[in-house]
CSV table of N, CA, C and O in Angstrom, one decimal:
chain,number,residue,atom,x,y,z
A,1,MET,N,23.2,-11.8,-13.5
A,1,MET,CA,22.2,-10.8,-13.4
A,1,MET,C,22.9,-9.5,-13.4
A,1,MET,O,23.9,-9.2,-13.1
A,2,THR,N,22.0,-8.5,-14.5
A,2,THR,CA,23.0,-7.3,-14.6
A,2,THR,C,22.1,-6.8,-13.8
A,2,THR,O,21.2,-6.5,-12.8
A,3,LEU,N,23.0,-5.1,-13.9
A,3,LEU,CA,22.4,-4.3,-13.1
A,3,LEU,C,20.7,-3.9,-12.9
A,3,LEU,O,20.2,-3.4,-12.0
A,4,ILE,N,20.4,-3.9,-14.3
A,4,ILE,CA,19.0,-3.6,-14.5
A,4,ILE,C,18.1,-4.3,-14.0
A,4,ILE,O,17.1,-3.8,-13.3
A,5,ASP,N,18.5,-5.7,-13.7
A,5,ASP,CA,17.6,-6.7,-13.0
A,5,ASP,C,17.6,-6.2,-11.4
A,5,ASP,O,16.7,-6.4,-11.2
A,6,TYR,N,18.7,-5.9,-11.1
A,6,TYR,CA,18.8,-5.4,-9.6
A,6,TYR,C,17.9,-4.2,-9.3
A,6,TYR,O,17.3,-4.1,-8.0
A,7,ILE,N,17.8,-3.4,-10.2
A,7,ILE,CA,17.1,-1.9,-10.1
A,7,ILE,C,15.8,-2.2,-10.1
A,7,ILE,O,15.1,-1.9,-9.3
A,8,LEU,N,15.4,-3.0,-11.2
A,8,LEU,CA,13.9,-3.6,-11.3
A,8,LEU,C,13.3,-4.3,-9.8
A,8,LEU,O,12.6,-4.2,-9.7
A,9,MET,N,14.1,-5.3,-9.3
A,9,MET,CA,13.8,-6.0,-8.3
A,9,MET,C,13.9,-5.0,-7.1
A,9,MET,O,12.8,-5.1,-6.5
A,10,ALA,N,14.5,-4.1,-7.2
A,10,ALA,CA,14.6,-3.3,-5.9
A,10,ALA,C,13.3,-2.3,-6.0
A,10,ALA,O,12.6,-2.2,-5.1
A,11,ALA,N,13.1,-1.5,-7.4
A,11,ALA,CA,12.0,-1.1,-7.7
A,11,ALA,C,10.5,-1.8,-7.1
A,11,ALA,O,9.4,-1.3,-6.7
A,12,ILE,N,10.5,-2.8,-7.5
A,12,ILE,CA,8.9,-4.2,-7.1
A,12,ILE,C,9.4,-4.2,-5.8
A,12,ILE,O,7.8,-4.0,-5.4
A,13,LEU,N,10.3,-4.8,-5.3
A,13,LEU,CA,10.2,-4.8,-3.6
A,13,LEU,C,9.8,-3.4,-2.9
A,13,LEU,O,8.9,-3.6,-2.0
A,14,GLY,N,10.3,-2.4,-3.6
A,14,GLY,CA,10.0,-1.0,-2.8
A,14,GLY,C,8.4,-0.8,-2.9
A,14,GLY,O,7.8,-0.1,-1.8
A,15,GLY,N,8.0,-1.1,-4.2
A,15,GLY,CA,6.6,-0.7,-4.4
A,15,GLY,C,5.8,-1.5,-3.5
A,15,GLY,O,4.7,-1.0,-2.9
A,16,ALA,N,6.3,-3.1,-3.2
A,16,ALA,CA,5.4,-3.7,-2.6
A,16,ALA,C,5.3,-3.4,-1.1
A,16,ALA,O,4.1,-3.7,-0.6
A,17,PHE,N,6.5,-3.3,-0.4
A,17,PHE,CA,6.6,-2.8,0.9
A,17,PHE,C,5.9,-1.4,1.1
A,17,PHE,O,5.2,-1.0,2.4
A,18,TYR,N,5.5,-0.3,0.3
A,18,TYR,CA,5.1,0.5,0.3
A,18,TYR,C,3.7,0.4,0.6
A,18,TYR,O,2.9,0.8,1.2
A,19,LEU,N,3.2,-0.3,-0.3
A,19,LEU,CA,1.8,-0.9,-0.1
A,19,LEU,C,1.5,-1.4,1.0
A,19,LEU,O,0.6,-1.3,1.6
A,20,LEU,N,2.1,-2.4,1.1
A,20,LEU,CA,2.1,-2.8,2.6
A,20,LEU,C,1.8,-2.1,3.8
A,20,LEU,O,1.1,-2.4,4.5
A,21,TYR,N,3.0,-1.3,4.0
A,21,TYR,CA,2.9,-0.4,4.9
A,21,TYR,C,1.7,0.6,4.9
A,21,TYR,O,1.4,0.7,6.3
A,22,ARG,N,1.5,1.0,3.6
A,22,ARG,CA,0.3,1.8,3.7
A,22,ARG,C,-1.3,1.2,4.1
A,22,ARG,O,-2.3,1.7,4.4
A,23,SER,N,-1.1,-0.2,3.7
A,23,SER,CA,-2.3,-0.8,4.4
A,23,SER,C,-2.4,-1.2,5.9
A,23,SER,O,-3.6,-1.2,6.4
A,24,PHE,N,-1.1,-1.3,6.5
A,24,PHE,CA,-1.3,-1.5,7.9
A,24,PHE,C,-1.4,0.1,8.3
A,24,PHE,O,-2.1,0.1,9.9
A,25,ARG,N,-1.0,0.9,7.7
A,25,ARG,CA,-0.9,2.2,8.5
A,25,ARG,C,-2.5,3.1,8.4
A,25,ARG,O,-2.8,3.9,9.1
A,26,ARG,N,-3.0,2.5,7.4
A,26,ARG,CA,-4.7,2.7,7.3
A,26,ARG,C,-5.5,2.5,8.5
A,26,ARG,O,-5.2,1.6,9.3
A,27,ARG,N,-6.0,3.6,9.1
A,27,ARG,CA,-7.2,3.3,10.2
A,27,ARG,C,-8.4,3.1,9.8
A,27,ARG,O,-9.2,4.1,9.2
A,28,GLY,N,-9.5,1.7,10.3
A,28,GLY,CA,-10.4,2.3,10.8
A,28,GLY,C,-11.3,1.9,9.3
A,28,GLY,O,-11.2,0.8,8.7
A,29,GLY,N,-11.6,3.0,8.4
A,29,GLY,CA,-12.4,3.0,7.3
A,29,GLY,C,-13.3,1.9,6.9
A,29,GLY,O,-13.0,0.6,6.9
A,30,ALA,N,-14.8,2.1,6.8
A,30,ALA,CA,-15.8,1.1,6.6
A,30,ALA,C,-15.7,0.8,5.2
A,30,ALA,O,-16.0,-0.3,4.6
A,31,CYS,N,-15.5,1.7,4.2
A,31,CYS,CA,-15.7,1.8,2.9
A,31,CYS,C,-14.1,2.2,1.9
A,31,CYS,O,-13.3,2.5,2.8
A,32,ALA,N,-14.3,1.7,1.0
A,32,ALA,CA,-13.1,1.6,0.4
A,32,ALA,C,-12.0,3.3,0.0
A,32,ALA,O,-11.0,3.1,0.4
A,33,GLY,N,-12.7,4.4,0.2
A,33,GLY,CA,-12.4,5.8,0.2
A,33,GLY,C,-12.4,6.3,1.6
A,33,GLY,O,-12.2,7.5,1.6
A,34,CYS,N,-12.5,5.9,2.5
A,34,CYS,CA,-12.9,6.3,3.6
A,34,CYS,C,-12.3,5.8,5.0
A,34,CYS,O,-12.2,4.8,5.2
A,35,SER,N,-11.2,6.7,5.3
A,35,SER,CA,-10.3,6.3,6.3
A,35,SER,C,-10.7,6.6,8.0
A,35,SER,O,-9.9,6.4,8.6
A,36,ASN,N,-11.8,7.6,7.8
A,36,ASN,CA,-12.0,7.8,9.3
A,36,ASN,C,-13.5,7.1,9.7
A,36,ASN,O,-13.5,7.2,10.8
A,37,GLY,N,-14.3,6.2,8.7
A,37,GLY,CA,-15.1,5.3,9.2
A,37,GLY,C,-16.5,6.2,9.9
A,37,GLY,O,-17.4,5.5,10.5
A,38,LEU,N,-16.5,7.5,9.0
A,38,LEU,CA,-18.1,8.0,9.3
A,38,LEU,C,-18.6,8.0,8.0
A,38,LEU,O,-19.5,8.8,7.8
A,39,CYS,N,-18.6,6.6,7.3
A,39,CYS,CA,-19.6,6.9,6.0
A,39,CYS,C,-20.9,6.6,6.6
A,39,CYS,O,-21.2,6.1,7.5
A,40,ASN,N,-21.6,7.4,5.7
A,40,ASN,CA,-23.1,7.4,6.0
A,40,ASN,C,-23.9,5.9,5.0
A,40,ASN,O,-25.0,6.0,4.8
A,41,ARG,N,-23.2,4.9,4.7
A,41,ARG,CA,-23.7,4.1,4.1
A,41,ARG,C,-24.5,3.1,4.6
A,41,ARG,O,-24.3,2.9,6.0
A,42,LYS,N,-26.1,2.9,3.9
A,42,LYS,CA,-26.7,1.8,5.1
A,42,LYS,C,-26.5,0.5,4.6
A,42,LYS,O,-26.3,0.3,3.5
A,43,PRO,N,-26.5,-0.5,5.4
A,43,PRO,CA,-26.1,-2.0,4.9
A,43,PRO,C,-27.4,-2.4,4.0
A,43,PRO,O,-28.4,-1.8,4.0
């Protein structure tokens, strides 16, 4: 494997871990754009 392969692998893994961290860090949120859970949507 070349240096470019390692750089791409690190970028992809870094992005995946960032998305995983962001999804765990997010609090509550009943709807997609709402992180405070105060949406006025009726079921």
